[in-house]
Coordinates of C-alpha atoms in Angstrom, one line a residue:
M1 CA 18.8 -20.5 21.4
S2 CA 18.2 -17.8 24.0
L3 CA 19.4 -18.0 27.6
I4 CA 15.9 -18.3 29.0
R5 CA 15.1 -21.1 26.6
Q6 CA 18.2 -22.9 27.6
I7 CA 17.3 -22.6 31.2
W8 CA 13.8 -23.8 30.4
C9 CA 15.2 -26.8 28.6
L10 CA 17.5 -27.5 31.5
V11 CA 14.6 -27.3 34.0
L12 CA 12.3 -29.4 31.9
G13 CA 15.0 -32.0 31.3
A14 CA 15.8 -32.2 35.0
V15 CA 12.1 -32.5 35.9
L16 CA 11.6 -35.2 33.2
A17 CA 14.7 -37.1 34.2
S18 CA 13.6 -37.0 37.8
V19 CA 10.1 -38.2 37.0
L20 CA 11.3 -41.0 34.7
G21 CA 14.1 -42.0 37.1
G22 CA 11.7 -42.0 40.1
V23 CA 9.2 -44.1 38.2
A24 CA 11.9 -46.6 37.1
V25 CA 13.6 -46.9 40.5
S26 CA 10.2 -47.2 42.3
T27 CA 8.9 -49.8 39.8
W28 CA 12.1 -51.9 39.9
S29 CA 12.2 -51.9 43.7
L30 CA 8.5 -52.8 43.9
R31 CA 9.0 -55.6 41.3
E32 CA 11.8 -57.1 43.5
L33 CA 9.6 -56.9 46.5
L34 CA 6.6 -58.5 44.9
Q35 CA 8.7 -61.1 43.3
T36 CA 10.2 -62.0 46.7
Q37 CA 6.8 -62.1 48.3
A38 CA 5.5 -64.4 45.5
Q39 CA 8.5 -66.7 46.1
L40 CA 7.8 -66.9 49.8
K41 CA 4.1 -67.5 49.2
N42 CA 5.0 -70.5 46.9
N43 CA 7.2 -71.9 49.6
D44 CA 4.6 -71.4 52.3
N45 CA 1.9 -73.0 50.2
A46 CA 4.1 -76.0 49.4
N47 CA 5.0 -76.6 53.1
A48 CA 1.4 -76.3 54.2
L49 CA 0.2 -78.7 51.5
A50 CA 3.0 -81.2 52.3
L51 CA 2.0 -81.2 55.9
A52 CA -1.6 -81.9 55.1
L53 CA -0.6 -84.7 52.7
S54 CA 1.7 -86.3 55.3
Q55 CA -1.3 -86.8 57.6
Q56 CA -3.1 -89.0 55.1
K57 CA -1.0 -92.1 55.9
G58 CA 0.1 -92.6 52.3
D59 CA -3.5 -93.0 51.0
V60 CA -3.1 -92.0 47.4
E61 CA -6.8 -91.5 46.9
L62 CA -7.1 -89.2 49.8
M63 CA -4.0 -87.3 49.0
S64 CA -5.1 -86.7 45.4
L65 CA -8.5 -85.4 46.6
L66 CA -6.7 -83.1 49.0
I67 CA -4.5 -81.8 46.3
S68 CA -7.5 -81.1 44.0
A69 CA -9.4 -79.4 46.8
Q70 CA -6.4 -77.2 47.6
F71 CA -5.8 -76.3 43.9
D72 CA -9.5 -75.4 43.4
A73 CA -9.4 -73.2 46.5
G74 CA -6.1 -71.4 45.9
A75 CA -4.7 -69.2 43.2
Y76 CA -2.3 -71.7 41.8
E77 CA -0.9 -72.1 38.3
S78 CA 0.1 -75.7 38.9
V79 CA 0.4 -78.3 41.7
R80 CA 2.5 -81.5 41.3
W81 CA 3.0 -84.5 43.6
R82 CA 5.9 -86.9 42.8
N83 CA 6.6 -90.1 44.7
A84 CA 9.9 -91.0 46.3
Q85 CA 11.3 -92.2 43.0
G86 CA 10.5 -88.8 41.3
K87 CA 7.6 -90.1 39.2
A88 CA 4.6 -87.8 39.0
V89 CA 1.7 -89.3 41.0
F90 CA -0.8 -86.5 40.6
E91 CA -0.8 -83.0 39.2
R92 CA -3.1 -80.2 38.3
H93 CA -2.6 -77.3 35.9
L94 CA -4.6 -74.1 35.2
E95 CA -6.3 -74.9 32.0
I96 CA -6.9 -71.2 31.0
P97 CA -3.9 -69.0 32.0
Q98 CA -5.0 -66.0 33.9
V99 CA -4.4 -62.8 31.9
A100 CA -3.2 -59.7 33.8
Q101 CA -4.9 -56.4 33.4
A102 CA -1.5 -54.8 33.0
P103 CA -0.5 -54.0 29.4
G104 CA 1.4 -56.7 27.5
W105 CA 4.5 -54.5 26.9
F106 CA 4.6 -53.9 30.7
V107 CA 4.5 -57.6 31.4
A108 CA 7.2 -58.3 28.8
L109 CA 9.4 -55.4 30.1
L110 CA 9.2 -56.5 33.7
P111 CA 8.9 -60.4 33.8
L112 CA 8.7 -62.1 37.2
R113 CA 11.2 -64.9 37.9
V114 CA 9.4 -66.8 40.7
S115 CA 10.5 -70.4 41.4
P116 CA 7.9 -73.0 42.4
G117 CA 7.7 -73.9 46.1
Q118 CA 8.8 -77.4 47.0
A119 CA 8.3 -79.5 50.2
K120 CA 8.8 -83.2 51.3
V121 CA 5.8 -85.5 52.0
S122 CA 6.2 -88.2 54.5
D123 CA 4.3 -91.0 56.3
G124 CA 5.9 -90.9 59.7
W125 CA 9.5 -91.6 59.2
R126 CA 9.0 -92.9 55.7
A127 CA 9.3 -90.5 52.7
V128 CA 6.4 -90.8 50.3
G129 CA 7.3 -88.1 47.8
E130 CA 7.6 -84.4 47.1
V131 CA 5.0 -81.7 46.4
E132 CA 5.7 -78.7 44.0
V133 CA 3.4 -75.6 44.1
R134 CA 3.5 -72.7 41.6
G135 CA 1.3 -69.7 42.3
Q136 CA -0.3 -67.4 39.7
T137 CA 1.7 -64.2 38.9
A138 CA -0.8 -62.3 36.8
Y139 CA -2.2 -60.5 39.9
V140 CA 1.4 -59.6 40.8
H141 CA 1.9 -57.8 37.5
E142 CA -1.5 -56.1 37.9
A143 CA -0.5 -54.8 41.4
L144 CA 2.8 -53.7 40.0
W145 CA 1.1 -51.9 37.1
K146 CA -1.3 -50.1 39.5
A147 CA 1.5 -49.1 41.8
T148 CA 3.6 -47.8 38.9
M149 CA 0.7 -45.7 37.5
S150 CA 0.0 -44.2 41.0
T151 CA 3.7 -43.4 41.5
T152 CA 3.9 -41.9 38.0
L153 CA 0.9 -39.7 38.6
W154 CA 2.3 -38.4 41.9
L155 CA 5.7 -37.7 40.4
V156 CA 4.1 -36.0 37.4
L157 CA 2.1 -33.8 39.8
V158 CA 5.3 -33.0 41.7
G159 CA 7.0 -32.2 38.4
V160 CA 4.2 -29.9 37.4
V161 CA 4.4 -28.1 40.7
T162 CA 8.1 -27.9 40.3
G163 CA 7.7 -26.6 36.7
V164 CA 5.2 -23.9 37.9
A165 CA 7.6 -22.8 40.6
A166 CA 10.5 -22.7 38.1
A167 CA 8.3 -20.7 35.8
V168 CA 7.6 -18.1 38.5
V169 CA 11.3 -17.9 39.4
L170 CA 12.3 -17.6 35.8
A171 CA 9.7 -14.9 35.2
R172 CA 11.2 -12.9 38.1
V173 CA 14.7 -13.4 36.7
R174 CA 13.5 -12.6 33.1
R175 CA 11.8 -9.3 34.0
P176 CA 15.0 -7.5 34.9
L177 CA 16.8 -9.2 32.0
D178 CA 14.1 -8.0 29.5
T179 CA 14.3 -4.6 31.0
A180 CA 18.0 -4.5 30.6
V181 CA 17.6 -5.7 27.0
R182 CA 15.0 -3.0 26.2
Q183 CA 17.3 -0.4 27.9
A184 CA 20.2 -1.5 25.7
E185 CA 18.1 -1.4 22.6
G186 CA 16.9 2.0 23.6
V187 CA 20.5 3.2 23.8
T188 CA 21.1 1.9 20.2
E189 CA 18.0 3.8 19.1
G190 CA 18.9 7.0 20.8
R191 CA 16.5 6.6 23.8
F192 CA 18.2 7.0 27.2
E193 CA 16.1 5.8 30.0
T194 CA 17.0 4.7 33.5
V195 CA 15.2 1.8 35.2
L196 CA 14.7 0.5 38.7
E197 CA 17.3 -1.9 40.0
P198 CA 16.0 -5.4 40.6
R199 CA 16.5 -7.5 43.8
V200 CA 18.5 -10.2 42.1
P201 CA 22.2 -9.3 42.9
E202 CA 23.6 -10.2 39.5
M203 CA 20.9 -8.4 37.7
R204 CA 21.2 -5.4 40.1
K205 CA 24.9 -5.0 39.1
L206 CA 24.0 -5.2 35.4
T207 CA 21.1 -2.7 35.7
S208 CA 23.3 -0.4 37.8
A209 CA 26.0 -0.4 35.1
M210 CA 23.4 0.3 32.4
N211 CA 21.8 3.1 34.3
A212 CA 25.3 4.7 34.9
M213 CA 26.0 4.4 31.2
V214 CA 22.6 6.0 30.3
V215 CA 23.2 8.9 32.7
R216 CA 26.6 9.5 31.3
T217 CA 25.4 9.4 27.7
R218 CA 22.6 11.7 28.6
Q219 CA 25.1 14.1 30.2
M220 CA 27.2 13.9 27.1
F221 CA 24.2 14.8 24.9
E222 CA 23.3 17.7 27.2
A223 CA 26.9 18.9 27.1
Q224 CA 26.8 18.7 23.3
A225 CA 23.5 20.6 23.2
E226 CA 24.9 23.3 25.4
Q227 CA 28.1 23.6 23.3
L228 CA 25.8 23.8 20.2
R229 CA 23.8 26.6 21.7
T230 CA 27.0 28.4 22.5
L231 CA 28.4 27.9 19.0
H232 CA 25.1 29.0 17.5
H233 CA 25.2 32.2 19.5
Q234 CA 28.9 32.9 18.6
L235 CA 28.7 32.1 14.9
L236 CA 25.1 33.0 13.8
C237 CA 24.1 35.7 16.3
D238 CA 25.1 39.3 16.8
E239 CA 27.7 39.6 19.5
L240 CA 26.1 42.5 21.3
T241 CA 22.4 41.9 21.1
G242 CA 22.2 38.1 20.7
L243 CA 19.8 38.4 17.8
S244 CA 20.6 36.7 14.4
H245 CA 23.0 38.7 12.3
R246 CA 22.0 39.9 8.8
R247 CA 23.1 36.8 6.9
Q248 CA 21.4 34.4 9.2
F249 CA 18.2 36.5 9.4
V250 CA 18.0 36.7 5.6
A251 CA 18.5 32.9 5.4
E252 CA 15.8 32.3 7.9
L253 CA 13.4 34.7 6.2
S254 CA 14.1 33.0 2.8
S255 CA 13.3 29.6 4.3
A256 CA 10.1 30.9 5.9
L257 CA 8.9 32.4 2.5
E258 CA 9.6 29.1 0.7
R259 CA 7.7 26.8 3.1
D260 CA 4.3 25.5 2.2
D261 CA 2.8 25.7 5.7
G262 CA 3.4 29.4 6.1
P263 CA 0.6 32.0 6.2
L264 CA -0.9 33.5 3.1
R265 CA 0.1 37.0 4.3
A266 CA 2.7 38.1 6.8
G267 CA 4.3 41.2 8.2
L268 CA 7.9 42.7 8.2
V269 CA 9.0 45.5 10.5
L270 CA 12.3 47.3 10.0
L271 CA 13.7 49.4 12.8
R272 CA 16.5 52.0 12.6
L273 CA 18.2 53.8 15.4
K274 CA 18.6 57.3 14.0
D275 CA 21.9 59.1 13.9
L276 CA 24.0 56.3 15.3
Q277 CA 27.2 58.3 14.8
G278 CA 25.8 61.3 16.6
L279 CA 24.7 59.1 19.5
N280 CA 28.2 57.6 19.8
Q281 CA 29.6 61.2 20.1
R282 CA 26.9 62.3 22.5
L283 CA 26.4 59.2 24.7
G284 CA 29.6 57.3 24.1
H285 CA 29.8 53.6 23.1
G286 CA 28.4 52.5 26.4
G287 CA 25.3 54.7 26.1
T288 CA 24.8 53.7 22.5
D289 CA 25.1 50.0 23.4
Q290 CA 22.5 50.5 26.0
A291 CA 20.1 51.9 23.4
L292 CA 20.8 49.0 21.0
L293 CA 20.3 46.5 23.8
A294 CA 17.0 48.2 24.7
M295 CA 15.8 47.8 21.1
A296 CA 17.0 44.1 21.0
Q297 CA 15.2 43.4 24.3
A298 CA 11.9 44.8 22.8
L299 CA 12.3 42.6 19.7
R300 CA 13.4 39.4 21.5
V301 CA 10.0 39.1 23.2
Y302 CA 8.3 38.1 20.0
P303 CA 10.5 35.1 18.8
E304 CA 10.4 33.8 22.4
Q305 CA 6.6 33.8 22.5
V306 CA 5.5 33.4 18.9
R307 CA 6.4 30.3 16.9
G308 CA 8.0 31.1 13.6
C309 CA 8.6 34.8 14.5
L310 CA 12.1 36.0 13.4
A311 CA 14.2 38.9 14.8
G312 CA 17.6 40.0 13.7
R313 CA 20.2 42.8 13.6
L314 CA 20.8 43.8 10.0
N315 CA 23.7 46.2 10.6
G316 CA 24.9 48.7 13.2
S317 CA 21.6 50.6 13.5
D318 CA 19.0 48.5 11.7
F319 CA 16.9 45.7 13.1
A320 CA 14.2 43.5 11.6
L321 CA 11.1 41.6 12.8
W322 CA 9.3 39.0 10.8
L323 CA 5.7 38.2 11.8
P324 CA 4.3 35.0 10.3
A325 CA 0.6 35.8 10.6
P326 CA -1.9 38.1 8.8
K327 CA -3.5 41.2 10.3
V328 CA -1.1 41.6 13.2
V329 CA 1.7 43.8 11.8
G330 CA -0.2 47.0 12.7
D331 CA -0.9 46.2 16.3
T332 CA 2.5 44.6 16.8
A333 CA 4.3 47.7 15.3
H334 CA 2.4 50.1 17.5
A335 CA 3.1 48.0 20.6
L336 CA 6.7 47.8 19.6
A337 CA 6.9 51.6 19.2
D338 CA 5.3 52.1 22.7
A339 CA 7.8 49.6 24.2
L340 CA 10.7 51.5 22.6
R341 CA 9.5 54.8 23.8
A342 CA 9.4 53.5 27.4
G343 CA 12.7 51.6 27.1
L344 CA 14.7 54.3 25.5
Q345 CA 13.4 57.0 27.8
G346 CA 15.7 55.9 30.5
V347 CA 18.8 55.9 28.2
D348 CA 18.3 59.3 26.6
P349 CA 15.1 61.2 25.9
G350 CA 16.4 62.5 22.6
I351 CA 17.0 59.1 21.0
G352 CA 15.0 58.6 17.8
V353 CA 13.8 55.4 16.2
A354 CA 12.2 54.9 12.8
L355 CA 9.9 51.9 12.2
G356 CA 8.7 50.8 8.8
A357 CA 6.1 48.1 8.8
V358 CA 4.5 46.3 5.8
E359 CA 2.1 43.4 5.3
L360 CA 2.3 41.6 2.0
P361 CA 1.3 38.2 0.4
R362 CA 3.9 35.6 1.4
D363 CA 4.5 34.6 -2.3
Q364 CA 6.2 38.0 -2.9
P365 CA 10.0 37.7 -3.5
M366 CA 12.3 38.8 -0.7
S367 CA 13.4 41.8 -2.6
A368 CA 9.8 43.1 -2.7
W369 CA 9.5 42.7 1.1
F370 CA 12.6 44.7 1.8
A371 CA 11.8 47.3 -0.8
A372 CA 8.4 48.0 0.6
A373 CA 9.7 48.0 4.2
D374 CA 12.6 50.3 3.2
A375 CA 10.2 52.7 1.6
A376 CA 8.1 52.8 4.8
L377 CA 11.3 53.2 6.9
A378 CA 12.5 56.1 4.8
Q379 CA 9.2 57.8 5.3
A380 CA 9.3 57.3 9.1
E381 CA 12.8 58.8 9.3
Q382 CA 11.4 62.1 8.4
G383 CA 9.8 62.5 11.9
E384 CA 11.2 63.0 15.4
G385 CA 11.4 60.5 18.2
V386 CA 9.9 57.1 17.7
V387 CA 8.0 57.2 14.4
L388 CA 6.0 54.4 12.8
E389 CA 5.1 54.1 9.1
L390 CA 2.6 51.3 8.3
R391 CA 1.8 50.1 4.8
Q392 CA -0.4 47.2 3.7
A393 CA -1.0 45.5 0.4
P394 CA -4.6 45.1 -0.8
P395 CA -6.3 41.8 0.3
S396 CA -5.4 38.8 -1.8
D397 CA -7.9 36.7 -3.8
E398 CA -8.2 34.2 -1.0
V399 CA -9.4 36.8 1.4
A400 CA -11.6 38.5 -1.2
Q401 CA -13.4 35.3 -2.0
G402 CA -14.0 34.5 1.7
E403 CA -12.6 31.8 3.9
R404 CA -15.8 29.8 3.7
A405 CA -15.6 29.5 0.0
W406 CA -12.0 28.3 0.2
R407 CA -12.8 25.8 3.0
A408 CA -15.5 24.4 0.7
L409 CA -13.1 24.1 -2.2
I410 CA -10.4 22.4 -0.1
S411 CA -12.9 20.0 1.5
D412 CA -14.4 19.1 -1.9
A413 CA -11.0 18.4 -3.4
L414 CA -10.1 16.1 -0.5
V415 CA -13.5 14.3 -0.6
Q416 CA -13.3 13.8 -4.4
Q417 CA -9.6 12.8 -4.1
R418 CA -8.5 15.4 -6.6
S419 CA -4.9 15.1 -5.4
R420 CA -1.5 14.0 -6.5
L421 CA 2.0 13.8 -5.1
L422 CA 5.0 15.6 -6.6
E423 CA 8.4 13.9 -6.4
F424 CA 11.7 15.5 -5.5
P425 CA 14.7 13.3 -4.9
L426 CA 16.8 13.2 -1.7
I427 CA 20.2 11.9 -2.9
G428 CA 23.1 10.3 -1.2
R429 CA 26.8 10.9 -1.7
E430 CA 26.9 8.5 -4.6
R431 CA 24.0 10.3 -6.3
Q432 CA 21.6 7.5 -5.5
V433 CA 18.1 8.3 -4.5
L434 CA 17.5 7.7 -0.8
H435 CA 13.8 8.6 -1.0
L436 CA 11.5 10.9 -2.9
E437 CA 10.1 14.0 -1.2
C438 CA 6.4 14.0 -2.0
P439 CA 4.4 17.2 -1.3
L440 CA 0.7 17.1 -1.9
Q441 CA -1.1 19.1 -4.6
L442 CA -4.9 19.6 -4.8
K443 CA -7.1 20.5 -7.8
L444 CA -9.4 23.0 -6.1
N445 CA -11.3 23.6 -9.3
P446 CA -12.4 20.4 -11.1
L447 CA -11.6 22.1 -14.4
G448 CA -8.5 23.9 -13.2
E449 CA -4.9 23.0 -12.5
F450 CA -3.4 21.3 -9.5
E451 CA -2.5 23.9 -6.8
P452 CA 0.8 23.8 -4.8
A453 CA 0.4 23.4 -1.0
A454 CA 1.6 26.9 -0.4
R455 CA -1.7 28.2 -1.9
W456 CA -4.2 26.1 0.0
L457 CA -2.3 24.6 3.0
P458 CA -2.5 27.8 5.2
L459 CA -6.2 27.8 4.9
A460 CA -6.4 24.1 5.5
L461 CA -4.5 24.6 8.7
R462 CA -6.8 27.3 9.8
H463 CA -9.9 25.2 9.2
R464 CA -8.3 22.0 10.7
L465 CA -8.3 20.1 7.4
S466 CA -4.6 19.3 7.5
A467 CA -5.1 15.9 9.0
E468 CA -7.4 14.8 6.1
A469 CA -4.8 16.1 3.6
D470 CA -1.9 14.4 5.3
L471 CA -3.8 11.0 5.5
Q472 CA -4.6 11.3 1.8
A473 CA -0.9 12.0 1.0
L474 CA 0.0 8.9 3.1
A475 CA -2.5 6.8 1.1
L476 CA -1.1 8.1 -2.2
A477 CA 2.4 7.4 -1.1
L478 CA 1.6 3.8 0.0
S479 CA -0.1 3.2 -3.4
A480 CA 2.8 4.6 -5.4
V481 CA 5.3 2.6 -3.4
Q482 CA 3.4 -0.6 -4.0
Q483 CA 3.5 0.0 -7.7
D484 CA 7.2 0.9 -8.2
Q485 CA 8.9 0.0 -4.9
R486 CA 10.6 3.4 -4.6
A487 CA 10.9 4.9 -1.1
R488 CA 8.7 8.0 -0.5
C489 CA 8.3 10.5 2.2
V490 CA 5.3 12.8 2.9
N491 CA 4.9 15.8 5.2
V492 CA 2.7 15.9 8.2
A493 CA 1.6 19.2 9.6
P494 CA 2.2 19.6 13.4
S495 CA -1.4 20.6 13.7
S496 CA -2.4 17.2 12.4
L497 CA -1.1 15.7 15.6
S498 CA -3.7 17.6 17.5
D499 CA -6.4 15.5 15.8
G500 CA -7.1 12.7 18.2
S501 CA -7.8 10.1 15.5
F502 CA -4.9 10.9 13.2
I503 CA -2.4 8.4 14.6
A504 CA -5.0 5.6 14.7
R505 CA -6.1 6.3 11.1
A506 CA -2.5 6.5 9.9
R507 CA -1.7 3.2 11.6
E508 CA -4.8 1.6 10.0
L509 CA -3.6 2.8 6.6
V510 CA -0.1 1.5 7.1
Q511 CA -1.2 -1.9 8.4
S512 CA -3.4 -2.4 5.3
A513 CA -0.2 -2.3 3.1
P514 CA 2.3 -5.2 2.7
A515 CA 5.3 -5.2 4.9
S516 CA 7.6 -4.5 1.9
V517 CA 5.7 -1.3 1.2
R518 CA 5.7 -0.1 4.8
R519 CA 9.5 -0.1 5.0
L520 CA 9.7 2.3 2.1
V521 CA 7.3 5.0 3.5
G522 CA 8.3 7.9 5.8
L523 CA 6.6 10.7 7.6
E524 CA 8.2 14.1 8.2
L525 CA 7.2 16.7 10.8
A526 CA 8.5 20.2 11.2
E527 CA 10.8 21.0 14.1
P528 CA 8.1 22.8 16.1
A529 CA 6.3 19.4 16.4
A530 CA 9.1 18.2 18.7
V531 CA 8.5 21.1 21.0
Q532 CA 4.7 21.6 20.9
H533 CA 3.5 18.0 20.5
F534 CA 6.4 16.0 21.9
E535 CA 4.3 13.3 23.6
V536 CA 2.1 12.9 20.6
L537 CA 5.2 12.7 18.4
Q538 CA 6.5 9.9 20.7
E539 CA 3.2 8.1 20.4
L540 CA 3.3 8.4 16.6
G541 CA 6.7 6.8 16.6
R542 CA 5.6 4.0 19.0
Q543 CA 2.6 3.2 16.7
L544 CA 4.2 3.4 13.3
R545 CA 7.9 2.7 13.6
P546 CA 7.4 -1.0 14.6
L547 CA 5.5 -1.4 11.3
G548 CA 8.6 -0.2 9.4
V549 CA 7.6 3.5 8.8
Q550 CA 10.5 6.0 9.0
L551 CA 9.9 9.1 11.0
G552 CA 11.9 12.3 10.4
L553 CA 12.1 15.9 11.6
E554 CA 12.3 18.6 8.8
H555 CA 13.2 22.3 8.9
A556 CA 15.5 21.6 11.8
G557 CA 18.3 23.9 12.9
A558 CA 19.4 25.6 16.1
G559 CA 16.2 24.7 17.8
L560 CA 17.4 21.1 18.0
A561 CA 19.6 22.1 20.9
Q562 CA 16.5 23.4 22.7
I563 CA 14.6 20.1 22.5
E564 CA 15.5 18.7 25.9
R565 CA 14.3 15.1 25.1
L566 CA 15.4 14.8 21.5
F567 CA 17.0 11.5 22.4
Q568 CA 13.6 10.2 23.4
A569 CA 11.6 11.4 20.3
G570 CA 11.9 8.2 18.4
L571 CA 13.2 9.6 15.1
D572 CA 15.1 8.0 12.3
Y573 CA 16.5 11.1 10.7
V574 CA 16.7 14.9 10.8
K575 CA 16.7 17.4 7.9
L576 CA 18.6 20.6 8.5
D577 CA 16.8 23.7 7.4
S578 CA 18.0 25.7 4.4
S579 CA 18.6 28.6 6.7
V580 CA 21.3 26.5 8.5
V581 CA 23.0 25.0 5.4
S582 CA 22.7 28.0 3.0
G583 CA 26.1 29.6 2.4
V584 CA 28.0 26.9 4.3
S585 CA 30.8 26.8 1.6
A586 CA 31.7 30.5 2.2
D587 CA 31.3 30.6 5.9
A588 CA 33.7 28.5 8.1
G589 CA 31.7 29.3 11.2
R590 CA 28.5 28.0 9.6
A591 CA 30.3 24.9 8.5
A592 CA 31.5 24.3 12.0
F593 CA 28.0 24.7 13.3
V594 CA 26.6 22.2 10.8
R595 CA 29.4 19.8 11.7
S596 CA 28.6 20.1 15.4
L597 CA 24.9 19.4 14.6
V598 CA 25.9 16.3 12.7
V599 CA 28.1 15.0 15.5
M600 CA 25.3 15.5 18.1
L601 CA 22.7 13.9 15.9
R602 CA 24.9 11.0 14.9
S603 CA 25.5 10.3 18.6
L604 CA 21.7 9.7 18.8
S605 CA 21.9 7.2 15.9
L606 CA 20.1 9.6 13.6
K607 CA 20.8 10.2 10.0
V608 CA 21.3 13.8 8.9
Y609 CA 20.1 15.3 5.7
A610 CA 20.1 18.9 4.3
E611 CA 17.2 20.5 2.6
G612 CA 16.8 23.5 0.2
V613 CA 20.4 23.2 -1.2
T614 CA 20.8 25.3 -4.3
D615 CA 24.5 25.7 -4.8
A616 CA 27.0 23.0 -5.9
L617 CA 29.7 24.5 -3.6
D618 CA 27.4 24.3 -0.6
A619 CA 26.6 20.7 -1.6
Q620 CA 30.3 19.7 -1.6
A621 CA 30.8 21.5 1.7
L622 CA 27.9 19.5 3.2
W623 CA 29.4 16.3 1.9
D624 CA 32.6 17.3 3.7
C625 CA 30.5 17.7 6.9
E626 CA 29.6 14.0 6.6
L627 CA 25.9 14.5 5.9
D628 CA 23.9 11.4 4.7
G629 CA 21.8 13.1 2.0
I630 CA 20.8 16.3 0.3
T631 CA 17.6 17.6 -1.3
G632 CA 16.6 20.8 -3.0
P633 CA 17.0 22.4 -6.5
W634 CA 20.6 21.2 -6.7
A635 CA 19.7 17.6 -6.0
S636 CA 16.9 17.7 -8.5
A637 CA 19.2 18.8 -11.2
Q638 CA 21.7 15.9 -10.8
D639 CA 22.1 12.8 -12.9
I640 CA 20.6 10.3 -10.5
K641 CA 21.6 6.7 -10.3
P642 CA 18.8 4.1 -10.4

């Protein structure tokens, strides 16, 4: 039983005991008083009657008439006159006993013990007998019953007022207690919130201690995040420029090419500082470093301002810029060339830079991207100064058919529910399935095949159809879970959170399912959702997590350290991006970075998974880093336990 309930029981028990005790004591005292008064009344009546009889000179007839008249006029139960020898001369009894209006049980519980009144009758100095008078007691019980009821009502009223006052006081005490409980529960769930200190001294001490613990925990998290940013910079970034080094850039680009929510076409720009050896001889290492920093500064602007944009240093003189959007590579490359001309002019007017820019469909392999960009870069190296060579692939089928046509195809497929979920396992250390990853596929052509999300999702995002697609995926997942009771997880595009009705409709879908099904369904959002739609992400968690739905963050990596309020996001797990975990077995620095991520996320009571794992050695290294689960081609190829 809770503390508040115990206090309530104590208060109610005390009030009830007070009421019952008050009624009992009052009734008993009043009974004694009324009983005494009835006894005195009998005695007084007997004395008055004896005095009246004594004045009749012993005339039996007159005395009998007087007794009858007195009996008829008074409330007597019996009147008896006995002569001097003790023999009854005359007596009257109430033929029909008076019935009290008080309940029978009350009369039986509180009987009245009233003795009859007695007095001597004389004729001068000669004793002529004795009179005995017994008054009626029914009206005494009636008065006692009415007084008891009145007392009870007043005491109950006092008890109710006392109970209300106690309820108000307990509510004031309970508010800070409930606040402290919610604060403690928030800490266990990874939410660190401080609250106002109450006026109650004992609760003020508790709340103050809880606030101090929350602040200290938050400071620990912020310190871990800062250490993580430092470790990321040291291990995954170029020491001089701060950009991602070649291995990390290639891993990030590979992850970007494999995602379903990327654009249909994108751009890649390669930059090369010409004659690096000659610059070292002419300008020295310091001057050359200034030139390299000027190029890095020109590139760094784009990842900082454009979500999904990647920049890295591939080797001593080569840099790369990935642009996740169609029809921007030309303008971006020209702007970058202009910025380099202005930035390098102050270092040395003779510095030359070659830029090779290409735009290709995103489904091209990485080798095709670098081959096309390298060819454009080789052509640009033939010129002097800052030279740009731009090459673009012909428009894809999607562009050729027109966006309106594709929008109609996607909308029709969603309306007709020509959709299905694929299933890829996320497995634990013991090769058990933790849940199934379920990307959505659509049959755009009623007579065609189901299309992967990479083909239609970019256009769905552009035409704001992602919310409909995500809701349909959620409905399919709920239906599938209800059939086989296997946990499933579906992806939610960050742009779906911008739809004002998405959360309400998702909650309605989840509420319509049984509780056993809700607990086996999860929603995943990409890491940018925690940055761009943080408040909406919190609201999604507040609406769906109490129903049992799991909420996770996918494609997560170094950006986790940049999310200032990750501890308040209301997440259940985080999936580390393939660009973070790829090659972890051969890179001790990367393994240390992953281990630091795991420590930070575990401190927030979050489970940590890895996605896109392809290599068995990487999988073993990730198990050594204490991850909770792995998904990807390697996981799909394992012998899975039921």
